[in-house]
PDB file of C-alpha atoms in Angstrom:
ATOM      1  CA  UNK M  24      46.631 -58.490 -15.393  1.00 43.00           C
ATOM      2  CA  UNK M  25      48.109 -61.441 -16.587  1.00 43.00           C
ATOM      3  CA  UNK M  26      46.636 -64.200 -18.747  1.00 45.00           C
ATOM      4  CA  UNK M  27      45.284 -67.376 -17.432  1.00 46.00           C
ATOM      5  CA  UNK M  28      48.383 -68.971 -19.176  1.00 47.00           C
ATOM      6  CA  UNK M  29      50.869 -67.020 -17.826  1.00 49.00           C
ATOM      7  CA  UNK M  30      49.219 -67.637 -13.957  1.00 46.00           C
ATOM      8  CA  UNK M  31      49.228 -71.642 -15.067  1.00 47.00           C
ATOM      9  CA  UNK M  32      53.285 -71.449 -16.237  1.00 49.00           C
ATOM     10  CA  UNK M  33      53.864 -69.076 -12.700  1.00 54.00           C
ATOM     11  CA  UNK M  34      52.205 -72.182 -10.697  1.00 54.00           C
ATOM     12  CA  UNK M  35      54.154 -74.803 -12.092  1.00 54.00           C
ATOM     13  CA  UNK M  36      57.377 -72.867 -12.543  1.00 48.00           C
ATOM     14  CA  UNK M  37      58.443 -74.133 -15.407  1.00 39.00           C
ATOM     15  CA  UNK M  38      59.026 -70.544 -17.274  1.00 38.00           C
ATOM     16  CA  UNK M  39      59.227 -68.222 -15.034  1.00 42.00           C
ATOM     17  CA  UNK M  40      61.595 -65.478 -15.089  1.00 42.00           C
ATOM     18  CA  UNK M  41      64.348 -66.554 -12.700  1.00 41.00           C
ATOM     19  CA  UNK M  42      66.441 -63.540 -10.822  1.00 46.00           C
ATOM     20  CA  UNK M  43      69.910 -63.076 -11.081  1.00 44.00           C
ATOM     21  CA  UNK M  44      70.157 -63.222  -7.180  1.00 46.00           C
ATOM     22  CA  UNK M  45      68.222 -66.557  -7.203  1.00 45.00           C
ATOM     23  CA  UNK M  46      70.293 -68.009  -9.611  1.00 43.00           C
ATOM     24  CA  UNK M  47      73.702 -66.745  -7.982  1.00 47.00           C
ATOM     25  CA  UNK M  48      72.729 -67.703  -4.685  1.00 51.00           C
ATOM     26  CA  UNK M  49      70.370 -71.100  -4.849  1.00 49.00           C
ATOM     27  CA  UNK M  50      69.054 -72.683  -1.371  1.00 45.00           C
ATOM     28  CA  UNK M  51      70.943 -76.046  -0.772  1.00 62.00           C
ATOM     29  CA  UNK M  52      68.211 -77.561  -1.184  1.00 85.00           C
ATOM     30  CA  UNK M  53      64.314 -77.347  -2.409  1.00 95.00           C
ATOM     31  CA  UNK M  54      62.319 -75.740   0.482  1.00 97.00           C
ATOM     32  CA  UNK M  55      58.934 -77.106   1.090  1.00 97.00           C
ATOM     33  CA  UNK M  56      56.394 -74.428   1.477  1.00 98.00           C
ATOM     34  CA  UNK M  57      52.861 -75.325   3.176  1.00 97.00           C
ATOM     35  CA  UNK M  58      49.564 -73.209   2.248  1.00 97.00           C
ATOM     36  CA  UNK M  59      46.805 -73.894   4.563  1.00 96.00           C
ATOM     37  CA  UNK M  60      43.472 -72.762   3.644  1.00 93.00           C
ATOM     38  CA  UNK M  61      39.609 -73.626   4.485  1.00 88.00           C
ATOM     39  CA  UNK M  62      38.984 -72.915   0.720  1.00 86.00           C
ATOM     40  CA  UNK M  63      40.996 -72.276  -2.222  1.00 88.00           C
ATOM     41  CA  UNK M  64      42.345 -68.833  -2.685  1.00 86.00           C
ATOM     42  CA  UNK M  65      41.263 -66.823  -5.706  1.00 82.00           C
ATOM     43  CA  UNK M  66      43.829 -66.866  -8.825  1.00 86.00           C
ATOM     44  CA  UNK M  67      44.725 -63.013  -8.004  1.00 85.00           C
ATOM     45  CA  UNK M  68      45.572 -63.519  -4.125  1.00 88.00           C
ATOM     46  CA  UNK M  69      47.882 -66.830  -5.259  1.00 93.00           C
ATOM     47  CA  UNK M  70      49.375 -65.313  -8.190  1.00 95.00           C
ATOM     48  CA  UNK M  71      50.101 -62.298  -6.661  1.00 94.00           C
ATOM     49  CA  UNK M  72      51.838 -64.655  -3.653  1.00 96.00           C
ATOM     50  CA  UNK M  73      53.656 -66.474  -6.456  1.00 97.00           C
ATOM     51  CA  UNK M  74      54.693 -63.286  -8.234  1.00 97.00           C
ATOM     52  CA  UNK M  75      55.982 -62.086  -4.927  1.00 97.00           C
ATOM     53  CA  UNK M  76      57.990 -64.976  -4.350  1.00 97.00           C
ATOM     54  CA  UNK M  77      59.781 -64.728  -7.581  1.00 97.00           C
ATOM     55  CA  UNK M  78      60.844 -61.200  -6.844  1.00 97.00           C
ATOM     56  CA  UNK M  79      62.308 -62.323  -4.600  1.00 97.00           C
ATOM     57  CA  UNK M  80      64.195 -64.960  -5.885  1.00 96.00           C
ATOM     58  CA  UNK M  81      61.801 -68.010  -5.015  1.00 97.00           C
ATOM     59  CA  UNK M  82      60.393 -69.969  -7.586  1.00 96.00           C
ATOM     60  CA  UNK M  83      57.844 -72.543  -7.932  1.00 95.00           C
ATOM     61  CA  UNK M  84      59.742 -75.735  -8.791  1.00 94.00           C
ATOM     62  CA  UNK M  85      63.243 -74.167  -9.143  1.00 95.00           C
ATOM     63  CA  UNK M  86      63.951 -73.525  -5.619  1.00 95.00           C
ATOM     64  CA  UNK M  87      60.688 -74.180  -3.639  1.00 97.00           C
ATOM     65  CA  UNK M  88      57.448 -76.509  -3.669  1.00 97.00           C
ATOM     66  CA  UNK M  89      54.495 -75.114  -2.611  1.00 97.00           C
ATOM     67  CA  UNK M  90      52.529 -77.561  -0.708  1.00 97.00           C
ATOM     68  CA  UNK M  91      48.762 -76.598  -0.498  1.00 96.00           C
ATOM     69  CA  UNK M  92      46.123 -78.245   1.708  1.00 95.00           C
ATOM     70  CA  UNK M  93      42.615 -76.199   1.350  1.00 92.00           C
ATOM     71  CA  UNK M  94      39.504 -76.876   2.184  1.00 88.00           C
ATOM     72  CA  UNK M  95      36.217 -76.549   1.088  1.00 83.00           C
ATOM     73  CA  UNK M  96      35.162 -73.811   3.152  1.00 79.00           C
ATOM     74  CA  UNK M  97      34.097 -75.483   6.332  1.00 80.00           C
ATOM     75  CA  UNK M  98      36.192 -73.912   9.098  1.00 82.00           C
ATOM     76  CA  UNK M  99      35.627 -77.144  11.481  1.00 85.00           C
ATOM     77  CA  UNK M 100      38.219 -79.109   8.791  1.00 90.00           C
ATOM     78  CA  UNK M 101      41.360 -76.804   9.079  1.00 92.00           C
ATOM     79  CA  UNK M 102      42.734 -78.987  12.439  1.00 95.00           C
ATOM     80  CA  UNK M 103      43.083 -82.244   9.960  1.00 96.00           C
ATOM     81  CA  UNK M 104      44.362 -80.096   7.252  1.00 96.00           C
ATOM     82  CA  UNK M 105      47.095 -78.523   9.180  1.00 97.00           C
ATOM     83  CA  UNK M 106      47.888 -82.259  10.561  1.00 97.00           C
ATOM     84  CA  UNK M 107      47.997 -83.609   7.071  1.00 96.00           C
ATOM     85  CA  UNK M 108      50.172 -80.560   6.091  1.00 96.00           C
ATOM     86  CA  UNK M 109      52.471 -81.043   9.309  1.00 95.00           C
ATOM     87  CA  UNK M 110      53.220 -84.581   7.722  1.00 94.00           C
ATOM     88  CA  UNK M 111      54.261 -83.438   4.265  1.00 95.00           C
ATOM     89  CA  UNK M 112      57.497 -82.252   6.293  1.00 95.00           C
ATOM     90  CA  UNK M 113      57.395 -78.477   5.365  1.00 97.00           C
ATOM     91  CA  UNK M 114      59.513 -75.649   6.033  1.00 97.00           C
ATOM     92  CA  UNK M 115      57.384 -73.002   6.617  1.00 98.00           C
ATOM     93  CA  UNK M 116      53.289 -72.391   6.886  1.00 98.00           C
ATOM     94  CA  UNK M 117      51.471 -69.711   4.671  1.00 97.00           C
ATOM     95  CA  UNK M 118      48.377 -68.892   6.001  1.00 96.00           C
ATOM     96  CA  UNK M 119      45.126 -66.182   5.356  1.00 90.00           C
ATOM     97  CA  UNK M 120      44.671 -64.925   9.064  1.00 85.00           C
ATOM     98  CA  UNK M 121      43.733 -65.682  12.163  1.00 84.00           C
ATOM     99  CA  UNK M 122      42.024 -68.637  12.082  1.00 86.00           C
ATOM    100  CA  UNK M 123      43.712 -70.637  10.133  1.00 91.00           C
ATOM    101  CA  UNK M 124      46.931 -69.547  12.227  1.00 92.00           C
ATOM    102  CA  UNK M 125      45.421 -70.815  15.337  1.00 91.00           C
ATOM    103  CA  UNK M 126      45.202 -74.375  13.684  1.00 94.00           C
ATOM    104  CA  UNK M 127      48.323 -74.173  12.658  1.00 96.00           C
ATOM    105  CA  UNK M 128      50.030 -73.065  15.741  1.00 94.00           C
ATOM    106  CA  UNK M 129      47.952 -76.174  17.556  1.00 95.00           C
ATOM    107  CA  UNK M 130      50.226 -78.789  15.689  1.00 96.00           C
ATOM    108  CA  UNK M 131      53.721 -76.868  15.593  1.00 96.00           C
ATOM    109  CA  UNK M 132      55.153 -73.995  17.809  1.00 94.00           C
ATOM    110  CA  UNK M 133      58.444 -74.109  15.993  1.00 96.00           C
ATOM    111  CA  UNK M 134      57.608 -73.903  12.520  1.00 97.00           C
ATOM    112  CA  UNK M 135      57.245 -70.440  10.942  1.00 98.00           C
ATOM    113  CA  UNK M 136      53.571 -69.652  10.166  1.00 97.00           C
ATOM    114  CA  UNK M 137      53.065 -66.622   7.678  1.00 97.00           C
ATOM    115  CA  UNK M 138      49.745 -64.584   7.902  1.00 95.00           C
ATOM    116  CA  UNK M 139      48.545 -62.993   4.568  1.00 93.00           C
ATOM    117  CA  UNK M 140      45.568 -60.660   6.205  1.00 85.00           C
ATOM    118  CA  UNK M 141      45.235 -61.537   9.825  1.00 83.00           C
ATOM    119  CA  UNK M 142      41.760 -59.848  10.692  1.00 73.00           C
ATOM    120  CA  UNK M 143      42.817 -59.404  14.564  1.00 73.00           C
ATOM    121  CA  UNK M 144      46.597 -60.614  15.053  1.00 75.00           C
ATOM    122  CA  UNK M 145      46.478 -60.664  19.053  1.00 77.00           C
ATOM    123  CA  UNK M 146      43.158 -62.947  19.079  1.00 69.00           C
ATOM    124  CA  UNK M 147      45.019 -66.418  18.575  1.00 68.00           C
ATOM    125  CA  UNK M 148      47.271 -65.339  21.613  1.00 78.00           C
ATOM    126  CA  UNK M 149      50.207 -66.281  20.150  1.00 82.00           C
ATOM    127  CA  UNK M 150      51.519 -62.804  19.168  1.00 84.00           C
ATOM    128  CA  UNK M 151      53.053 -60.742  21.904  1.00 85.00           C
ATOM    129  CA  UNK M 152      53.091 -57.173  20.027  1.00 87.00           C
ATOM    130  CA  UNK M 153      52.764 -55.879  16.356  1.00 88.00           C
ATOM    131  CA  UNK M 154      56.563 -54.845  16.752  1.00 92.00           C
ATOM    132  CA  UNK M 155      58.050 -57.844  17.972  1.00 92.00           C
ATOM    133  CA  UNK M 156      55.558 -60.902  17.633  1.00 92.00           C
ATOM    134  CA  UNK M 157      57.766 -63.261  19.692  1.00 92.00           C
ATOM    135  CA  UNK M 158      56.926 -66.384  18.542  1.00 93.00           C
ATOM    136  CA  UNK M 159      56.797 -68.339  15.027  1.00 96.00           C
ATOM    137  CA  UNK M 160      53.891 -66.208  13.704  1.00 95.00           C
ATOM    138  CA  UNK M 161      53.953 -62.923  11.596  1.00 95.00           C
ATOM    139  CA  UNK M 162      52.769 -61.748   8.488  1.00 95.00           C
ATOM    140  CA  UNK M 163      50.245 -59.182   8.001  1.00 93.00           C
ATOM    141  CA  UNK M 164      46.854 -57.450   9.438  1.00 87.00           C
ATOM    142  CA  UNK M 165      44.727 -56.547   6.977  1.00 77.00           C
ATOM    143  CA  UNK M 166      43.101 -53.964   9.601  1.00 65.00           C
ATOM    144  CA  UNK M 167      39.618 -55.574   9.397  1.00 65.00           C
ATOM    145  CA  UNK M 168      38.460 -54.849  12.699  1.00 63.00           C
ATOM    146  CA  UNK M 169      39.953 -50.807  12.246  1.00 69.00           C
ATOM    147  CA  UNK M 170      37.342 -50.421   9.083  1.00 80.00           C
ATOM    148  CA  UNK M 171      34.088 -51.943  10.123  1.00 80.00           C
ATOM    149  CA  UNK M 172      33.106 -48.753  11.406  1.00 85.00           C
ATOM    150  CA  UNK M 173      33.921 -47.293   7.769  1.00 89.00           C
ATOM    151  CA  UNK M 174      31.676 -50.687   6.293  1.00 90.00           C
ATOM    152  CA  UNK M 175      28.647 -49.386   7.973  1.00 92.00           C
ATOM    153  CA  UNK M 176      29.143 -45.743   6.927  1.00 92.00           C
ATOM    154  CA  UNK M 177      29.234 -46.936   3.312  1.00 94.00           C
ATOM    155  CA  UNK M 178      26.513 -49.423   3.692  1.00 94.00           C
ATOM    156  CA  UNK M 179      23.910 -46.264   4.780  1.00 94.00           C
ATOM    157  CA  UNK M 180      25.040 -43.924   2.173  1.00 94.00           C
ATOM    158  CA  UNK M 181      24.234 -46.628  -0.015  1.00 95.00           C
ATOM    159  CA  UNK M 182      20.923 -47.495   1.579  1.00 94.00           C
ATOM    160  CA  UNK M 183      18.371 -44.568   2.426  1.00 89.00           C
ATOM    161  CA  UNK M 184      16.905 -44.731   5.855  1.00 91.00           C
ATOM    162  CA  UNK M 185      19.360 -47.754   6.901  1.00 94.00           C
ATOM    163  CA  UNK M 186      18.491 -48.926  10.668  1.00 95.00           C
ATOM    164  CA  UNK M 187      19.062 -52.130  11.241  1.00 97.00           C
ATOM    165  CA  UNK M 188      21.603 -54.540   9.711  1.00 96.00           C
ATOM    166  CA  UNK M 189      22.412 -58.247  10.115  1.00 95.00           C
ATOM    167  CA  UNK M 190      26.106 -59.291  10.533  1.00 92.00           C
ATOM    168  CA  UNK M 191      26.334 -62.938   8.891  1.00 91.00           C
ATOM    169  CA  UNK M 192      29.360 -64.506  10.150  1.00 84.00           C
ATOM    170  CA  UNK M 193      31.127 -67.832  11.147  1.00 77.00           C
ATOM    171  CA  UNK M 194      31.504 -68.078  15.285  1.00 74.00           C
ATOM    172  CA  UNK M 195      34.880 -68.581  15.121  1.00 67.00           C
ATOM    173  CA  UNK M 196      35.495 -64.945  14.085  1.00 68.00           C
ATOM    174  CA  UNK M 197      32.680 -62.523  15.538  1.00 71.00           C
ATOM    175  CA  UNK M 198      34.741 -61.707  18.177  1.00 67.00           C
ATOM    176  CA  UNK M 199      37.478 -60.314  16.140  1.00 66.00           C
ATOM    177  CA  UNK M 200      34.524 -57.389  14.697  1.00 68.00           C
ATOM    178  CA  UNK M 201      31.967 -57.575  17.544  1.00 73.00           C
ATOM    179  CA  UNK M 202      33.466 -54.418  19.522  1.00 78.00           C
ATOM    180  CA  UNK M 203      34.449 -51.922  16.938  1.00 79.00           C
ATOM    181  CA  UNK M 204      31.079 -53.145  14.707  1.00 84.00           C
ATOM    182  CA  UNK M 205      28.991 -52.196  17.729  1.00 87.00           C
ATOM    183  CA  UNK M 206      30.440 -49.066  18.445  1.00 88.00           C
ATOM    184  CA  UNK M 207      29.956 -47.937  14.923  1.00 87.00           C
ATOM    185  CA  UNK M 208      26.410 -49.240  14.364  1.00 90.00           C
ATOM    186  CA  UNK M 209      25.652 -46.768  17.771  1.00 91.00           C
ATOM    187  CA  UNK M 210      27.296 -44.078  16.902  1.00 90.00           C
ATOM    188  CA  UNK M 211      25.396 -44.350  13.397  1.00 92.00           C
ATOM    189  CA  UNK M 212      21.942 -45.282  14.728  1.00 94.00           C
ATOM    190  CA  UNK M 213      21.999 -48.694  13.434  1.00 95.00           C
ATOM    191  CA  UNK M 214      20.621 -51.928  15.268  1.00 95.00           C
ATOM    192  CA  UNK M 215      23.156 -54.824  14.955  1.00 94.00           C
ATOM    193  CA  UNK M 216      21.664 -58.690  14.613  1.00 94.00           C
ATOM    194  CA  UNK M 217      24.072 -61.180  14.419  1.00 93.00           C
ATOM    195  CA  UNK M 218      23.435 -64.290  12.596  1.00 94.00           C
ATOM    196  CA  UNK M 219      25.759 -67.512  12.753  1.00 90.00           C
ATOM    197  CA  UNK M 220      26.887 -69.042   9.449  1.00 85.00           C
ATOM    198  CA  UNK M 221      28.698 -72.246  10.504  1.00 80.00           C
ATOM    199  CA  UNK M 222      29.069 -73.362   7.029  1.00 76.00           C
ATOM    200  CA  UNK M 223      28.534 -72.590   3.234  1.00 75.00           C
ATOM    201  CA  UNK M 224      25.973 -74.615   3.024  1.00 80.00           C
ATOM    202  CA  UNK M 225      24.073 -72.602   5.895  1.00 86.00           C
ATOM    203  CA  UNK M 226      24.058 -69.185   3.769  1.00 86.00           C
ATOM    204  CA  UNK M 227      20.458 -69.931   2.508  1.00 89.00           C
ATOM    205  CA  UNK M 228      19.158 -70.245   5.778  1.00 93.00           C
ATOM    206  CA  UNK M 229      21.324 -66.841   7.478  1.00 93.00           C
ATOM    207  CA  UNK M 230      19.995 -65.092   5.017  1.00 93.00           C
ATOM    208  CA  UNK M 231      16.836 -65.531   4.842  1.00 95.00           C
ATOM    209  CA  UNK M 232      16.527 -65.052   8.885  1.00 96.00           C
ATOM    210  CA  UNK M 233      18.312 -61.766   8.400  1.00 95.00           C
ATOM    211  CA  UNK M 234      14.761 -60.707   6.008  1.00 95.00           C
ATOM    212  CA  UNK M 235      13.066 -62.160   9.028  1.00 95.00           C
ATOM    213  CA  UNK M 236      14.381 -60.074  11.491  1.00 95.00           C
ATOM    214  CA  UNK M 237      13.334 -57.052   9.578  1.00 95.00           C
ATOM    215  CA  UNK M 238      17.053 -56.193   8.356  1.00 96.00           C
ATOM    216  CA  UNK M 239      17.571 -53.725   5.348  1.00 96.00           C
ATOM    217  CA  UNK M 240      20.612 -55.125   4.336  1.00 96.00           C
ATOM    218  CA  UNK M 241      23.327 -57.513   5.423  1.00 96.00           C
ATOM    219  CA  UNK M 242      27.380 -57.467   6.149  1.00 92.00           C
ATOM    220  CA  UNK M 243      28.502 -60.770   5.158  1.00 89.00           C
ATOM    221  CA  UNK M 244      31.950 -61.287   6.900  1.00 81.00           C
ATOM    222  CA  UNK M 245      33.097 -64.995   5.678  1.00 71.00           C
ATOM    223  CA  UNK M 246      36.592 -63.952   4.382  1.00 65.00           C
ATOM    224  CA  UNK M 247      38.568 -66.602   2.467  1.00 63.00           C
ATOM    225  CA  UNK M 248      36.830 -69.512   4.124  1.00 65.00           C
ATOM    226  CA  UNK M 249      34.619 -70.203   1.215  1.00 70.00           C
ATOM    227  CA  UNK M 250      35.507 -71.092  -2.600  1.00 69.00           C
ATOM    228  CA  UNK M 251      34.787 -69.166  -5.741  1.00 70.00           C
ATOM    229  CA  UNK M 252      31.919 -72.167  -6.430  1.00 77.00           C
ATOM    230  CA  UNK M 253      29.988 -70.702  -2.953  1.00 78.00           C
ATOM    231  CA  UNK M 254      30.951 -67.496  -3.202  1.00 80.00           C
ATOM    232  CA  UNK M 255      28.647 -67.358  -6.678  1.00 84.00           C
ATOM    233  CA  UNK M 256      26.006 -69.149  -4.789  1.00 87.00           C
ATOM    234  CA  UNK M 257      25.809 -66.867  -1.926  1.00 88.00           C
ATOM    235  CA  UNK M 258      25.555 -63.749  -4.822  1.00 90.00           C
ATOM    236  CA  UNK M 259      22.798 -65.373  -6.354  1.00 92.00           C
ATOM    237  CA  UNK M 260      20.800 -66.319  -3.039  1.00 92.00           C
ATOM    238  CA  UNK M 261      21.135 -62.590  -2.467  1.00 93.00           C
ATOM    239  CA  UNK M 262      19.671 -61.646  -5.921  1.00 94.00           C
ATOM    240  CA  UNK M 263      16.869 -64.188  -5.407  1.00 94.00           C
ATOM    241  CA  UNK M 264      16.081 -62.375  -1.862  1.00 95.00           C
ATOM    242  CA  UNK M 265      16.842 -59.142  -2.833  1.00 96.00           C
ATOM    243  CA  UNK M 266      18.805 -58.981   0.122  1.00 96.00           C
ATOM    244  CA  UNK M 267      21.597 -56.075  -0.279  1.00 97.00           C
ATOM    245  CA  UNK M 268      24.844 -57.212   1.060  1.00 95.00           C
ATOM    246  CA  UNK M 269      27.984 -55.742   1.666  1.00 93.00           C
ATOM    247  CA  UNK M 270      31.127 -58.285   0.996  1.00 89.00           C
ATOM    248  CA  UNK M 271      34.397 -58.321   2.537  1.00 78.00           C
ATOM    249  CA  UNK M 272      35.927 -58.893  -0.511  1.00 68.00           C
ATOM    250  CA  UNK M 273      36.355 -56.635  -3.523  1.00 57.00           C
ATOM    251  CA  UNK M 274      36.146 -56.940  -7.155  1.00 51.00           C
ATOM    252  CA  UNK M 275      38.810 -58.285  -9.368  1.00 52.00           C
ATOM    253  CA  UNK M 276      38.066 -61.710  -9.189  1.00 55.00           C
ATOM    254  CA  UNK M 277      35.980 -60.841  -5.948  1.00 73.00           C
ATOM    255  CA  UNK M 278      32.269 -61.114  -4.849  1.00 83.00           C
ATOM    256  CA  UNK M 279      31.526 -57.356  -6.407  1.00 89.00           C
ATOM    257  CA  UNK M 280      32.741 -58.142  -9.792  1.00 87.00           C
ATOM    258  CA  UNK M 281      30.780 -61.764  -9.459  1.00 87.00           C
ATOM    259  CA  UNK M 282      27.381 -60.280  -9.168  1.00 92.00           C
ATOM    260  CA  UNK M 283      27.784 -58.654  -5.170  1.00 93.00           C
ATOM    261  CA  UNK M 284      26.820 -55.486  -4.596  1.00 95.00           C
ATOM    262  CA  UNK M 285      29.284 -53.963  -2.938  1.00 95.00           C
ATOM    263  CA  UNK M 286      32.509 -54.480  -0.863  1.00 91.00           C
ATOM    264  CA  UNK M 287      34.962 -52.141   1.123  1.00 90.00           C
ATOM    265  CA  UNK M 288      38.370 -53.750   2.536  1.00 85.00           C
ATOM    266  CA  UNK M 289      41.773 -53.963   2.466  1.00 85.00           C
ATOM    267  CA  UNK M 290      43.472 -55.016  -1.027  1.00 87.00           C
ATOM    268  CA  UNK M 291      43.903 -58.804  -0.701  1.00 85.00           C
ATOM    269  CA  UNK M 292      46.474 -58.883  -3.413  1.00 88.00           C
ATOM    270  CA  UNK M 293      48.622 -56.453  -2.249  1.00 91.00           C
ATOM    271  CA  UNK M 294      48.523 -58.259   1.414  1.00 92.00           C
ATOM    272  CA  UNK M 295      49.415 -61.226  -0.285  1.00 94.00           C
ATOM    273  CA  UNK M 296      52.541 -60.148  -2.383  1.00 96.00           C
ATOM    274  CA  UNK M 297      53.768 -58.476   0.693  1.00 96.00           C
ATOM    275  CA  UNK M 298      53.691 -61.604   2.798  1.00 97.00           C
ATOM    276  CA  UNK M 299      55.387 -62.872  -0.423  1.00 97.00           C
ATOM    277  CA  UNK M 300      58.798 -60.747   1.358  1.00 97.00           C
ATOM    278  CA  UNK M 301      58.174 -62.824   4.774  1.00 98.00           C
ATOM    279  CA  UNK M 302      58.596 -65.800   3.473  1.00 98.00           C
ATOM    280  CA  UNK M 303      61.634 -65.037   1.412  1.00 97.00           C
ATOM    281  CA  UNK M 304      63.014 -63.057   4.471  1.00 97.00           C
ATOM    282  CA  UNK M 305      62.309 -66.255   6.804  1.00 98.00           C
ATOM    283  CA  UNK M 306      63.416 -68.781   4.318  1.00 97.00           C
ATOM    284  CA  UNK M 307      66.981 -67.195   4.221  1.00 95.00           C
ATOM    285  CA  UNK M 308      67.769 -67.463   8.190  1.00 95.00           C
ATOM    286  CA  UNK M 309      64.771 -64.588   9.789  1.00 97.00           C
ATOM    287  CA  UNK M 310      63.097 -65.709  13.006  1.00 97.00           C
ATOM    288  CA  UNK M 311      59.464 -64.938  12.631  1.00 96.00           C
ATOM    289  CA  UNK M 312      59.309 -63.858  16.233  1.00 95.00           C
ATOM    290  CA  UNK M 313      61.657 -60.454  15.154  1.00 95.00           C
ATOM    291  CA  UNK M 314      59.580 -59.778  11.990  1.00 96.00           C
ATOM    292  CA  UNK M 315      57.284 -56.694  12.634  1.00 95.00           C
ATOM    293  CA  UNK M 316      53.663 -57.784  11.560  1.00 94.00           C
ATOM    294  CA  UNK M 317      52.597 -55.079   8.886  1.00 92.00           C
ATOM    295  CA  UNK M 318      49.250 -53.483   8.650  1.00 88.00           C
ATOM    296  CA  UNK M 319      47.164 -53.126   5.846  1.00 86.00           C
ATOM    297  CA  UNK M 320      48.393 -50.130   3.236  1.00 83.00           C
ATOM    298  CA  UNK M 321      45.740 -50.409   0.303  1.00 85.00           C
ATOM    299  CA  UNK M 322      41.798 -50.493   0.543  1.00 87.00           C
ATOM    300  CA  UNK M 323      39.318 -50.886  -1.806  1.00 89.00           C
ATOM    301  CA  UNK M 324      35.770 -49.467  -2.262  1.00 93.00           C
ATOM    302  CA  UNK M 325      33.906 -51.610  -4.767  1.00 93.00           C
ATOM    303  CA  UNK M 326      30.305 -51.189  -6.308  1.00 95.00           C
ATOM    304  CA  UNK M 327      28.132 -53.384  -8.791  1.00 95.00           C
ATOM    305  CA  UNK M 328      25.797 -50.692 -10.440  1.00 96.00           C
ATOM    306  CA  UNK M 329      23.973 -53.755 -11.881  1.00 96.00           C
ATOM    307  CA  UNK M 330      23.200 -55.145  -8.951  1.00 96.00           C
ATOM    308  CA  UNK M 331      22.166 -51.844  -7.732  1.00 96.00           C
ATOM    309  CA  UNK M 332      19.443 -50.868 -10.174  1.00 96.00           C
ATOM    310  CA  UNK M 333      18.368 -54.605  -9.779  1.00 96.00           C
ATOM    311  CA  UNK M 334      17.934 -53.772  -6.394  1.00 96.00           C
ATOM    312  CA  UNK M 335      16.234 -50.817  -6.592  1.00 95.00           C
ATOM    313  CA  UNK M 336      19.299 -48.663  -5.455  1.00 95.00           C
ATOM    314  CA  UNK M 337      20.683 -45.723  -6.624  1.00 95.00           C
ATOM    315  CA  UNK M 338      24.457 -45.158  -6.037  1.00 95.00           C
ATOM    316  CA  UNK M 339      25.117 -41.534  -4.439  1.00 95.00           C
ATOM    317  CA  UNK M 340      27.606 -39.488  -6.813  1.00 95.00           C
ATOM    318  CA  UNK M 341      29.680 -38.968  -3.802  1.00 94.00           C
ATOM    319  CA  UNK M 342      30.125 -42.376  -2.965  1.00 95.00           C
ATOM    320  CA  UNK M 343      30.637 -43.552  -7.218  1.00 94.00           C
ATOM    321  CA  UNK M 344      33.516 -40.808  -6.990  1.00 95.00           C
ATOM    322  CA  UNK M 345      35.530 -42.293  -4.065  1.00 93.00           C
ATOM    323  CA  UNK M 346      34.994 -45.831  -5.464  1.00 93.00           C
ATOM    324  CA  UNK M 347      38.302 -47.620  -6.548  1.00 91.00           C
ATOM    325  CA  UNK M 348      36.308 -50.308  -9.548  1.00 91.00           C
ATOM    326  CA  UNK M 349      32.803 -49.538 -10.498  1.00 93.00           C
ATOM    327  CA  UNK M 350      31.437 -52.505 -12.309  1.00 92.00           C
ATOM    328  CA  UNK M 351      28.484 -51.695 -14.890  1.00 87.00           C
TER     329      UNK M 351
END
């Protein structure tokens, strides 16, 4: 893991390594790479993207400039952020997933858009197929709907007698998971309660609503929409309410490392690194319509034993053996 100083250097591009290929084939002009998100990415995710670009000969401050438009976690602000980004005359737009891609697609049908971790690339209607997207949107799929069943299985293994679970999720994201979650829950004998999370400040009310509905745990599907400060607040709320929560981001700077109980999710840093390859190919002249959408290849199970103990939960040895990251 790189030090913070190395990360800041990479972000500024002042002293980052510049591959020979980049020096030999400099672009004619400084390219402008937009980055649209409802909330700032974690340091780990942003570093993975920037290092991936370096690997392909693109160095921040040398041959491209990163122009971010990051909100405060409010998904409703994405349209205005997309307009603000368009006003900077970007050459390409990087987004985290479908909701953000939809906001970017609403303001441009021509500027290439690269998704780093789309839950379901077909939801927005701007992708014709994985093999040939056909428009200006391409990138990576996090396969989130496909792993919904695995998430519930792990949660059931962790919480004895689990029969009722709250799914806390922004309304814009719910349709991406509901069908797969409902099918998995039925097979596992779990009753699901869906609770809308319209904004970060509603997290406390949503968790209390879940508890009043008699749930034994909650799955929070909030993806990249909340800032690190908001994530910490939600983790503290869950601990205060003694609500076991399955998070949709793992350790390595994610929820579990900060005190969350458990997560099973694609390796987001790996997806960001791979997304850099799309950006590089498009900046070199590739058509996003012809670049197949690739799927997540690495998944991580992270468990926080200290949090489990505080909740009175004993993690089964079989689950510990499967975990990629155990925080004690």
